[in-house]
Amino acid sequence: MDLSIDGLPDGWKDALRGGGFVISGVTAGPTAGTAQFEVDVPTSATAGDYPITVRGKTPSGESDLDITVSVATQVDSGINLTADFPSLTGGPTDTFTYTLTIENDTPAEVTFNFAGQGRRAGRSPFSPSAQAKANTVTIAGGDKSTVSVTATPPADCASGQYPIGVQVTSQNGPSGSIQVMANVTGGRRPRPPPPPTAA
């Protein structure tokens, strides 16, 4: 079956793929043949519904598949990031371990990368639960995975609350962030603010 695309708006790009290659047709044997239709929507596209037709032609006839691409003003990031216990309490020699659940709400498999941001207690290694010492995790479309994030404060850490930001990103895909809290107790007392200087 020869395949073609009709009705693609100006400035949009499309590709038909099979087995990772760009194709213009597909052959069906004892089982159905499959092809992947990709659409690259430009950032200048206005919100609305765009009808596109995939046309298939064989020596015995033709068949059309109508598709509607809906462009929204604002869409979900495609990732849901939650923490079982977003706030933990411990001493300056304790290791704070947070269990995060990453849900991939996109239809495709995505590899996520981790990065941490925080003050003194926030410099921490990140390890997906199934891959010790790794900083990436691959999640199938519509699936989720549990990740352990640890943070170790320095020995001279002062008592107080320390926010730790966790960013989850992917190449050309969804991204998200979450903030957890480390409540350090039993540490040294915070230094008092310096007295105001005379004008």
Short mmCIF file of C-alpha atoms in Angstrom, two decimals:
data_model
loop_
_atom_site.label_atom_id
_atom_site.label_comp_id
_atom_site.label_asym_id
_atom_site.label_seq_id
_atom_site.Cartn_x
_atom_site.Cartn_y
_atom_site.Cartn_z
CA MET A 1 0.00 0.00 0.00
CA ASP A 2 1.38 3.39 -1.05
CA LEU A 3 0.90 6.03 1.63
CA SER A 4 0.56 9.80 1.32
CA ILE A 5 -0.53 12.73 3.51
CA ASP A 6 -3.17 15.25 2.48
CA GLY A 7 -4.27 18.44 4.23
CA LEU A 8 -1.05 19.20 6.14
CA PRO A 9 -1.08 22.93 7.06
CA ASP A 10 1.62 25.23 5.70
CA GLY A 11 4.79 25.19 7.80
CA TRP A 12 4.04 21.80 9.35
CA LYS A 13 6.35 18.87 8.76
CA ASP A 14 5.43 15.20 8.58
CA ALA A 15 7.10 11.84 8.20
CA LEU A 16 5.96 8.25 7.75
CA ARG A 17 8.26 5.77 9.43
CA GLY A 18 8.61 2.02 9.58
CA GLY A 19 11.31 0.25 11.54
CA GLY A 20 12.99 3.61 12.18
CA PHE A 21 13.24 4.46 8.46
CA VAL A 22 11.30 7.04 6.45
CA ILE A 23 8.91 5.14 4.18
CA SER A 24 6.32 5.87 1.48
CA GLY A 25 4.40 2.60 1.73
CA VAL A 26 3.88 -0.57 3.73
CA THR A 27 3.47 -4.25 2.88
CA ALA A 28 1.01 -6.47 4.74
CA GLY A 29 1.72 -10.20 4.83
CA PRO A 30 0.08 -12.80 7.06
CA THR A 31 -0.02 -10.08 9.74
CA ALA A 32 -0.97 -6.42 9.43
CA GLY A 33 1.65 -3.96 8.27
CA THR A 34 2.27 -0.96 10.49
CA ALA A 35 3.60 2.56 9.97
CA GLN A 36 4.20 5.50 12.30
CA PHE A 37 2.91 8.92 11.28
CA GLU A 38 4.83 11.84 12.81
CA VAL A 39 3.73 15.48 12.78
CA ASP A 40 5.98 18.40 13.74
CA VAL A 41 3.76 21.35 14.72
CA PRO A 42 5.52 24.75 14.49
CA THR A 43 5.46 27.07 17.48
CA SER A 44 3.66 29.67 15.35
CA ALA A 45 0.60 27.43 14.92
CA THR A 46 -2.59 28.92 16.34
CA ALA A 47 -4.85 26.94 18.64
CA GLY A 48 -7.54 24.90 16.93
CA ASP A 49 -8.38 21.57 15.28
CA TYR A 50 -6.55 20.61 12.09
CA PRO A 51 -7.92 17.73 9.97
CA ILE A 52 -5.29 15.63 8.17
CA THR A 53 -5.90 12.64 5.91
CA VAL A 54 -3.59 9.64 5.49
CA ARG A 55 -4.30 8.13 2.07
CA GLY A 56 -3.53 4.52 1.22
CA LYS A 57 -3.54 3.21 -2.35
CA THR A 58 -3.25 -0.37 -3.61
CA PRO A 59 -3.82 -1.88 -7.08
CA SER A 60 -7.24 -3.02 -5.88
CA GLY A 61 -8.44 0.28 -4.39
CA GLU A 62 -7.93 3.16 -1.99
CA SER A 63 -8.55 3.75 1.72
CA ASP A 64 -8.40 6.97 3.72
CA LEU A 65 -7.77 7.55 7.43
CA ASP A 66 -8.93 10.89 8.83
CA ILE A 67 -6.92 12.33 11.75
CA THR A 68 -7.52 15.52 13.73
CA VAL A 69 -4.60 17.26 15.43
CA SER A 70 -5.78 19.53 18.24
CA VAL A 71 -3.42 22.40 19.06
CA ALA A 72 -4.07 23.84 22.51
CA THR A 73 -2.95 27.17 23.94
CA GLN A 74 -1.47 25.38 26.95
CA VAL A 75 -0.93 21.65 27.39
CA ASP A 76 0.12 19.42 30.25
CA SER A 77 3.85 18.77 30.53
CA GLY A 78 3.25 15.04 30.01
CA ILE A 79 4.87 14.06 33.29
CA ASN A 80 3.47 13.73 36.80
CA LEU A 81 6.03 13.82 39.62
CA THR A 82 5.02 13.08 43.23
CA ALA A 83 6.80 12.25 46.51
CA ASP A 84 5.58 9.71 49.07
CA PHE A 85 6.91 11.88 51.92
CA PRO A 86 7.94 15.32 50.63
CA SER A 87 9.22 16.48 54.06
CA LEU A 88 11.64 14.47 56.23
CA THR A 89 13.28 15.24 59.58
CA GLY A 90 16.73 14.10 60.71
CA GLY A 91 20.05 15.09 62.17
CA PRO A 92 23.10 16.54 60.42
CA THR A 93 24.67 13.06 60.11
CA ASP A 94 21.54 11.43 58.66
CA THR A 95 20.84 10.66 55.02
CA PHE A 96 17.49 11.93 53.77
CA THR A 97 15.90 9.50 51.31
CA TYR A 98 12.85 10.50 49.28
CA THR A 99 10.77 8.13 47.17
CA LEU A 100 9.53 9.81 44.00
CA THR A 101 7.02 8.40 41.52
CA ILE A 102 7.37 9.49 37.90
CA GLU A 103 4.37 8.96 35.64
CA ASN A 104 4.93 9.20 31.89
CA ASP A 105 1.59 10.45 30.57
CA THR A 106 2.79 10.52 26.96
CA PRO A 107 2.16 7.68 24.48
CA ALA A 108 5.88 7.14 23.77
CA GLU A 109 8.76 5.67 25.77
CA VAL A 110 10.85 8.45 27.33
CA THR A 111 14.26 8.47 29.03
CA PHE A 112 14.32 10.95 31.91
CA ASN A 113 17.39 12.66 33.36
CA PHE A 114 17.71 13.93 36.93
CA ALA A 115 19.25 17.09 38.34
CA GLY A 116 19.18 18.49 41.85
CA GLN A 117 19.12 22.04 43.13
CA GLY A 118 19.22 23.13 46.73
CA ARG A 119 21.16 24.78 49.49
CA ARG A 120 23.73 22.99 51.59
CA ALA A 121 21.60 19.90 52.30
CA GLY A 122 20.61 19.71 48.66
CA ARG A 123 23.80 18.46 47.07
CA SER A 124 22.79 14.84 46.64
CA PRO A 125 23.27 11.88 44.31
CA PHE A 126 20.23 10.63 42.40
CA SER A 127 19.63 6.91 41.86
CA PRO A 128 16.68 5.25 40.12
CA SER A 129 15.63 2.38 42.36
CA ALA A 130 16.30 -0.25 39.69
CA GLN A 131 19.66 1.18 38.59
CA ALA A 132 22.02 2.05 41.43
CA LYS A 133 24.26 5.06 40.78
CA ALA A 134 22.39 5.90 37.56
CA ASN A 135 20.97 9.33 36.84
CA THR A 136 18.49 8.32 34.13
CA VAL A 137 15.42 6.10 33.96
CA THR A 138 13.42 4.94 30.92
CA ILE A 139 9.64 4.71 31.27
CA ALA A 140 7.22 3.30 28.70
CA GLY A 141 4.33 5.45 27.52
CA GLY A 142 1.51 5.51 30.04
CA ASP A 143 3.65 3.75 32.65
CA LYS A 144 5.33 4.92 35.85
CA SER A 145 8.50 4.23 37.82
CA THR A 146 9.70 4.74 41.39
CA VAL A 147 12.97 6.58 41.99
CA SER A 148 14.96 7.06 45.22
CA VAL A 149 16.57 10.45 45.77
CA THR A 150 19.03 10.92 48.64
CA ALA A 151 20.47 14.06 50.22
CA THR A 152 23.25 14.16 52.82
CA PRO A 153 23.85 17.42 54.72
CA PRO A 154 27.36 18.45 55.71
CA ALA A 155 28.47 17.59 59.27
CA ASP A 156 28.48 21.25 60.32
CA CYS A 157 25.00 21.87 58.95
CA ALA A 158 22.94 24.27 61.03
CA SER A 159 19.48 23.31 62.22
CA GLY A 160 16.75 24.49 59.90
CA GLN A 161 14.68 23.70 56.85
CA TYR A 162 16.43 23.10 53.54
CA PRO A 163 14.44 22.93 50.30
CA ILE A 164 15.74 20.49 47.69
CA GLY A 165 14.58 20.91 44.11
CA VAL A 166 14.48 17.87 41.83
CA GLN A 167 14.23 18.43 38.10
CA VAL A 168 13.31 15.66 35.67
CA THR A 169 13.93 16.38 32.00
CA SER A 170 14.05 14.53 28.71
CA GLN A 171 15.47 15.33 25.29
CA ASN A 172 12.72 16.83 23.10
CA GLY A 173 10.10 15.58 25.53
CA PRO A 174 8.25 16.23 28.76
CA SER A 175 9.84 17.68 31.87
CA GLY A 176 8.80 18.37 35.44
CA SER A 177 10.05 19.40 38.86
CA ILE A 178 9.24 18.91 42.52
CA GLN A 179 10.52 20.40 45.76
CA VAL A 180 11.10 18.30 48.87
CA MET A 181 12.15 19.51 52.30
CA ALA A 182 14.91 18.39 54.69
CA ASN A 183 14.26 19.45 58.29
CA VAL A 184 17.65 19.26 60.04
CA THR A 185 17.53 19.12 63.85
CA GLY A 186 20.33 18.87 66.40
CA GLY A 187 22.78 20.78 64.24
CA ARG A 188 24.69 23.87 65.18
CA ARG A 189 22.69 26.97 65.84
CA PRO A 190 22.24 29.26 62.89
CA ARG A 191 24.40 32.36 62.99
CA PRO A 192 22.44 35.45 63.97
CA PRO A 193 22.16 38.11 61.29
CA PRO A 194 24.78 40.88 61.51
CA PRO A 195 23.65 44.08 63.25
CA PRO A 196 22.61 46.88 60.92
CA THR A 197 25.34 49.35 60.12
CA ALA A 198 24.91 53.01 60.91
CA ALA A 199 24.23 55.24 57.96
#
